[in-house]
Short mmCIF file of C-alpha atoms in Angstrom, two decimals:
data_model
loop_
_atom_site.label_atom_id
_atom_site.label_comp_id
_atom_site.label_asym_id
_atom_site.label_seq_id
_atom_site.Cartn_x
_atom_site.Cartn_y
_atom_site.Cartn_z
CA UNK A 1 -11.95 6.92 -25.36
CA UNK A 2 -10.86 7.57 -21.91
CA UNK A 3 -7.23 6.41 -21.60
CA UNK A 4 -6.64 6.30 -24.79
CA UNK A 5 -3.55 8.32 -25.32
CA UNK A 6 -4.05 10.21 -27.75
CA UNK A 7 -2.29 13.85 -28.63
CA UNK A 8 1.36 13.23 -27.72
CA UNK A 9 4.36 13.96 -29.50
CA UNK A 10 7.55 13.19 -29.13
CA UNK A 11 10.33 14.74 -30.91
CA UNK A 12 13.90 15.94 -31.51
CA UNK A 13 15.63 13.49 -28.83
CA UNK A 14 18.55 12.19 -28.69
CA UNK A 15 19.20 7.79 -27.93
CA UNK A 16 22.98 6.92 -27.95
CA UNK A 17 23.50 3.35 -26.67
CA UNK A 18 20.63 3.19 -25.19
CA UNK A 19 16.61 1.43 -25.75
CA UNK A 20 15.00 4.57 -26.62
CA UNK A 21 11.43 3.47 -27.53
CA UNK A 22 9.93 2.03 -25.05
CA UNK A 23 6.61 3.32 -25.96
CA UNK A 24 4.26 0.83 -25.81
CA UNK A 25 2.95 -0.72 -29.37
CA UNK A 26 -0.88 0.16 -29.17
CA UNK A 27 0.58 4.08 -28.47
CA UNK A 28 2.33 4.40 -30.97
CA UNK A 29 -0.66 4.45 -33.14
CA UNK A 30 -2.09 7.49 -31.24
CA UNK A 31 0.55 9.91 -31.08
CA UNK A 32 3.52 11.50 -33.16
CA UNK A 33 6.81 10.00 -33.32
CA UNK A 34 9.55 12.62 -35.61
CA UNK A 35 12.85 13.66 -35.71
CA UNK A 36 14.67 11.99 -33.26
CA UNK A 37 18.14 10.54 -33.35
CA UNK A 38 18.60 7.40 -32.02
CA UNK A 39 21.16 4.66 -32.67
CA UNK A 40 23.56 7.30 -34.04
CA UNK A 41 26.60 9.12 -32.24
CA UNK A 42 25.38 12.64 -31.89
CA UNK A 43 28.79 13.44 -31.62
CA UNK A 44 29.25 15.69 -28.66
CA UNK A 45 31.77 18.29 -28.03
CA UNK A 46 32.83 15.74 -24.88
CA UNK A 47 30.34 14.16 -23.71
CA UNK A 48 33.29 12.80 -21.00
CA UNK A 49 33.37 15.77 -18.84
CA UNK A 50 29.50 16.47 -19.48
CA UNK A 51 29.46 18.58 -22.01
CA UNK A 52 26.78 18.04 -24.07
CA UNK A 53 26.79 20.72 -27.02
CA UNK A 54 26.61 19.62 -30.33
CA UNK A 55 29.18 19.70 -32.75
CA UNK A 56 29.42 21.73 -35.81
CA UNK A 57 29.40 18.48 -37.37
CA UNK A 58 26.34 16.44 -35.83
CA UNK A 59 23.71 14.92 -38.15
CA UNK A 60 21.08 16.60 -34.86
CA UNK A 61 20.91 19.49 -36.77
CA UNK A 62 19.31 17.77 -40.44
CA UNK A 63 17.02 16.91 -38.15
CA UNK A 64 15.46 20.46 -36.55
CA UNK A 65 18.16 20.44 -33.78
CA UNK A 66 19.18 24.12 -32.25
CA UNK A 67 22.03 25.17 -30.36
CA UNK A 68 20.58 25.38 -26.80
CA UNK A 69 21.27 28.88 -25.45
CA UNK A 70 23.73 28.67 -22.95
CA UNK A 71 24.24 32.55 -22.65
CA UNK A 72 20.09 32.97 -21.54
CA UNK A 73 20.66 30.31 -18.92
CA UNK A 74 20.87 30.93 -15.70
CA UNK A 75 20.42 34.59 -13.58
CA UNK A 76 20.74 37.55 -15.27
CA UNK A 77 20.02 41.43 -14.53
CA UNK A 78 16.44 42.50 -14.04
CA UNK A 79 14.65 44.55 -11.61
CA UNK A 80 12.37 42.22 -10.81
CA UNK A 81 14.33 39.32 -9.72
CA UNK A 82 16.93 39.16 -7.92
CA UNK A 83 20.44 38.79 -9.46
CA UNK A 84 23.80 37.70 -8.27
CA UNK A 85 25.33 38.51 -5.63
CA UNK A 86 22.34 38.37 -4.03
CA UNK A 87 22.60 42.06 -1.32
CA UNK A 88 18.66 41.34 -0.09
CA UNK A 89 18.65 39.76 3.23
CA UNK A 90 17.50 36.30 2.60
CA UNK A 91 14.19 35.32 5.12
CA UNK A 92 15.48 32.26 7.92
CA UNK A 93 12.75 29.61 7.88
CA UNK A 94 10.44 28.56 10.71
CA UNK A 95 11.40 25.65 12.85
CA UNK A 96 8.84 22.89 12.48
CA UNK A 97 6.90 22.93 15.58
CA UNK A 98 8.26 19.47 17.89
CA UNK A 99 6.74 16.44 17.39
CA UNK A 100 4.66 14.82 20.11
CA UNK A 101 6.61 12.04 21.74
CA UNK A 102 4.10 9.54 21.10
CA UNK A 103 3.18 7.83 24.58
CA UNK A 104 3.73 3.87 24.40
CA UNK A 105 0.82 2.45 26.21
CA UNK A 106 1.90 0.54 29.77
CA UNK A 107 1.43 -3.69 29.85
CA UNK A 108 0.18 -3.38 33.39
CA UNK A 109 -0.82 -6.45 34.87
CA UNK A 110 -1.88 -9.23 32.59
CA UNK A 111 -6.07 -9.71 32.24
CA UNK A 112 -7.25 -12.83 33.12
CA UNK A 113 -9.82 -15.08 31.63
CA UNK A 114 -11.88 -16.89 33.82
CA UNK A 115 -12.65 -19.91 31.83
CA UNK A 116 -16.43 -21.92 33.22
CA UNK A 117 -16.67 -25.95 33.08
CA UNK A 118 -18.42 -27.59 30.49
CA UNK A 119 -21.45 -28.44 31.76
CA UNK A 120 -22.90 -29.81 28.27
CA UNK A 121 -21.67 -32.15 25.33
CA UNK A 122 -20.13 -29.94 22.69
CA UNK A 123 -19.48 -31.24 19.29
CA UNK A 124 -17.02 -29.72 17.17
CA UNK A 125 -19.26 -29.03 14.23
CA UNK A 126 -18.30 -24.97 13.42
CA UNK A 127 -21.75 -24.27 14.43
CA UNK A 128 -21.70 -21.99 17.53
CA UNK A 129 -25.38 -23.15 19.80
CA UNK A 130 -26.57 -22.09 22.63
CA UNK A 131 -27.78 -24.91 24.40
CA UNK A 132 -23.32 -25.74 24.28
CA UNK A 133 -21.83 -22.38 24.67
CA UNK A 134 -24.48 -20.74 27.61
CA UNK A 135 -23.03 -17.98 29.23
CA UNK A 136 -21.63 -14.40 29.32
CA UNK A 137 -19.17 -14.42 25.76
CA UNK A 138 -15.77 -12.83 26.26
CA UNK A 139 -15.43 -9.43 23.65
CA UNK A 140 -12.11 -9.90 21.14
CA UNK A 141 -11.87 -6.18 20.30
CA UNK A 142 -8.02 -4.66 20.52
CA UNK A 143 -6.09 -4.26 18.29
CA UNK A 144 -1.84 -4.62 18.25
CA UNK A 145 -1.78 -1.83 20.61
CA UNK A 146 -4.79 -1.88 22.28
CA UNK A 147 -6.76 -0.09 20.96
CA UNK A 148 -10.48 -0.99 20.07
CA UNK A 149 -10.78 -2.50 16.12
CA UNK A 150 -14.46 -0.79 15.59
CA UNK A 151 -15.40 -4.86 15.04
CA UNK A 152 -15.56 -7.04 17.59
CA UNK A 153 -15.39 -10.75 17.78
CA UNK A 154 -16.93 -13.21 20.91
CA UNK A 155 -15.26 -16.27 22.02
CA UNK A 156 -16.34 -18.72 24.48
CA UNK A 157 -13.95 -20.91 26.90
CA UNK A 158 -15.05 -23.83 28.28
CA UNK A 159 -12.86 -26.65 29.79
CA UNK A 160 -12.81 -29.97 31.21
CA UNK A 161 -10.67 -32.68 32.75
CA UNK A 162 -9.55 -33.40 29.43
CA UNK A 163 -9.58 -30.68 26.97
CA UNK A 164 -9.34 -26.58 26.19
CA UNK A 165 -12.66 -25.91 24.83
CA UNK A 166 -13.40 -22.48 22.59
CA UNK A 167 -15.51 -21.15 19.81
CA UNK A 168 -15.00 -17.83 17.71
CA UNK A 169 -18.13 -15.97 16.35
CA UNK A 170 -15.85 -12.78 14.10
CA UNK A 171 -18.01 -10.87 12.09
CA UNK A 172 -15.39 -9.72 9.58
CA UNK A 173 -16.43 -7.45 6.90
CA UNK A 174 -18.20 -7.54 3.21
CA UNK A 175 -15.91 -5.72 1.30
CA UNK A 176 -13.93 -8.40 0.66
CA UNK A 177 -15.13 -12.46 0.44
CA UNK A 178 -14.25 -14.40 3.09
CA UNK A 179 -10.61 -16.13 2.23
CA UNK A 180 -10.55 -20.21 2.81
CA UNK A 181 -7.07 -20.24 1.94
CA UNK A 182 -5.03 -21.73 5.17
CA UNK A 183 -2.67 -18.50 5.05
CA UNK A 184 -2.23 -16.64 7.93
CA UNK A 185 -2.16 -13.05 7.02
CA UNK A 186 -6.04 -13.84 5.36
CA UNK A 187 -8.94 -14.95 7.27
CA UNK A 188 -7.91 -17.07 9.94
CA UNK A 189 -7.73 -17.76 14.02
CA UNK A 190 -5.23 -18.08 16.82
CA UNK A 191 -4.78 -19.65 20.06
CA UNK A 192 -1.61 -18.42 21.22
CA UNK A 193 -1.07 -20.56 24.98
CA UNK A 194 2.23 -21.67 26.55
CA UNK A 195 2.58 -24.61 29.60
CA UNK A 196 3.88 -22.80 32.57
CA UNK A 197 5.35 -25.69 34.26
CA UNK A 198 9.24 -24.84 32.60
CA UNK A 199 10.45 -21.22 31.42
CA UNK A 200 11.85 -22.80 28.37
CA UNK A 201 8.47 -24.11 26.85
CA UNK A 202 8.00 -23.71 24.17
CA UNK A 203 4.85 -20.94 23.07
CA UNK A 204 1.98 -23.56 21.06
CA UNK A 205 0.17 -21.33 18.21
CA UNK A 206 -2.71 -23.04 16.42
CA UNK A 207 -4.45 -21.34 13.47
CA UNK A 208 -7.23 -22.04 12.25
CA UNK A 209 -9.18 -21.27 9.01
CA UNK A 210 -12.67 -20.77 7.44
CA UNK A 211 -12.25 -23.81 5.45
CA UNK A 212 -12.41 -26.01 8.10
CA UNK A 213 -8.77 -26.22 8.08
CA UNK A 214 -5.71 -25.78 11.14
CA UNK A 215 -2.57 -25.53 11.74
CA UNK A 216 0.04 -25.96 13.92
CA UNK A 217 2.82 -23.47 13.59
CA UNK A 218 6.62 -23.46 14.67
CA UNK A 219 6.44 -19.45 14.46
CA UNK A 220 6.77 -18.92 17.90
CA UNK A 221 9.63 -21.11 18.73
CA UNK A 222 8.16 -24.78 18.71
CA UNK A 223 10.30 -26.96 16.95
CA UNK A 224 8.63 -29.13 14.21
CA UNK A 225 8.31 -31.98 16.93
CA UNK A 226 6.84 -30.31 19.34
CA UNK A 227 4.16 -28.31 17.44
CA UNK A 228 3.21 -31.89 15.96
CA UNK A 229 2.48 -32.51 19.48
CA UNK A 230 0.31 -29.74 20.22
CA UNK A 231 -2.00 -30.57 17.06
CA UNK A 232 -2.26 -34.04 18.43
CA UNK A 233 -5.73 -34.35 19.26
CA UNK A 234 -6.79 -31.09 18.06
CA UNK A 235 -10.45 -30.66 16.87
CA UNK A 236 -11.62 -27.93 14.15
CA UNK A 237 -14.24 -27.27 12.54
CA UNK A 238 -15.65 -23.50 10.63
CA UNK A 239 -18.49 -22.39 9.03
CA UNK A 240 -19.98 -19.22 7.28
CA UNK A 241 -23.29 -18.97 8.73
CA UNK A 242 -23.75 -15.63 6.10
CA UNK A 243 -21.62 -13.87 4.23
CA UNK A 244 -18.56 -11.85 5.83
CA UNK A 245 -19.40 -14.00 9.13
CA UNK A 246 -17.63 -17.02 10.03
CA UNK A 247 -17.26 -19.32 13.05
CA UNK A 248 -15.21 -21.73 14.08
CA UNK A 249 -14.81 -24.41 17.65
CA UNK A 250 -12.08 -25.97 18.80
CA UNK A 251 -11.49 -29.47 21.39
CA UNK A 252 -7.87 -28.68 22.47
CA UNK A 253 -6.61 -31.81 24.72
CA UNK A 254 -4.43 -30.96 27.89
CA UNK A 255 -2.32 -33.92 27.14
CA UNK A 256 -1.08 -32.58 23.37
CA UNK A 257 0.48 -29.28 25.52
CA UNK A 258 1.58 -31.00 27.85
CA UNK A 259 -0.68 -29.61 30.64
CA UNK A 260 -2.34 -30.64 33.99
CA UNK A 261 -5.62 -29.36 34.48
CA UNK A 262 -6.66 -27.91 37.61
CA UNK A 263 -9.07 -24.96 39.17
CA UNK A 264 -7.26 -22.45 39.76
CA UNK A 265 -4.12 -22.57 37.07
CA UNK A 266 -3.04 -19.82 35.09
CA UNK A 267 -1.65 -20.36 31.99
CA UNK A 268 -0.22 -17.84 29.54
CA UNK A 269 -2.76 -17.63 26.54
CA UNK A 270 -4.67 -14.93 23.71
CA UNK A 271 -6.84 -14.98 20.53
CA UNK A 272 -6.45 -13.43 17.26
CA UNK A 273 -8.81 -12.84 14.67
CA UNK A 274 -7.52 -11.92 11.24
CA UNK A 275 -9.90 -9.70 9.28
CA UNK A 276 -8.94 -9.61 5.72
CA UNK A 277 -11.80 -7.72 4.17
CA UNK A 278 -11.31 -4.92 7.02
CA UNK A 279 -7.05 -5.45 7.40
CA UNK A 280 -7.61 -5.50 10.85
CA UNK A 281 -5.86 -7.70 13.55
CA UNK A 282 -8.92 -8.45 16.18
CA UNK A 283 -7.42 -9.51 19.45
CA UNK A 284 -8.11 -10.64 23.16
CA UNK A 285 -5.61 -9.04 25.16
CA UNK A 286 -3.36 -6.62 22.94
CA UNK A 287 0.53 -7.28 22.20
CA UNK A 288 1.96 -3.85 22.19
CA UNK A 289 3.14 -4.05 18.30
CA UNK A 290 4.67 -7.00 19.28
CA UNK A 291 3.71 -10.34 17.35
CA UNK A 292 0.12 -11.68 18.00
CA UNK A 293 0.77 -15.08 19.54
CA UNK A 294 3.72 -13.12 21.90
CA UNK A 295 2.65 -13.89 25.21
CA UNK A 296 4.65 -11.39 27.09
CA UNK A 297 2.07 -9.07 27.08
CA UNK A 298 -0.39 -11.80 26.07
CA UNK A 299 -3.21 -12.78 29.31
CA UNK A 300 -4.04 -15.29 31.27
CA UNK A 301 -6.17 -18.26 31.23
CA UNK A 302 -7.60 -19.30 34.86
CA UNK A 303 -9.74 -22.73 34.74
CA UNK A 304 -12.32 -21.44 36.95
CA UNK A 305 -15.24 -23.37 38.55
#
């Protein structure tokens, strides 16, 4: 019977002006509870001054309590132990070795992701087809501190005169099922982007989930109206082709971002995948312990040929 609390004995305890018996009801039958003084004045000598010796008229004596042998407690003279005052030299405690200062990674120049122009039709259905997403993929494998996570995702980014197109293929591990709840702490992808036309423009944060839903967040400072505008015309779809892996596709209109596209244009940008089973935040560009959407240490998306 593993886990059954057998053999416990609770006896000769004093409980006054408090709740003594907090033992689980099912545990009582396996133990012994006896000779405890509860809800009765134990008649301490002077509890206000922390003198908890029992007076001669204490009802505890009848339950088998015995006086505490105060005269036998504490240091006493014996060849095998130090007796006060201690006359031998106390050994000094060695100072612990100094911990090496943690070196903060240097941001350096922002990485640049060159997005090629879309040349074939793309159906935003959450299924990444080779004929739609030909060409090299971009690897997402940085943690917040820019160290490799060991569980990378792949992304493809394309653009045309109207929109930005993104596909993300994410192995997430099988330690837990892929979650479908629309919550950023669970399985999700994030696209963070900021219109560079004006310094005060907010960071747009779009988050998509395996169930095929997405939201436009105000977490990075956008107003509710700005977040709503950023979601206008956005298309998102996701699929789970096999356990432990999911895919998604985005179409993000430049108009919803207030952006005028053009070859060579560079846009502050980042992508993150939250992998719930592995408890990882997997990014294209690690933000050096800032929020995943914080483009201060993010990268740049270049609209290339």
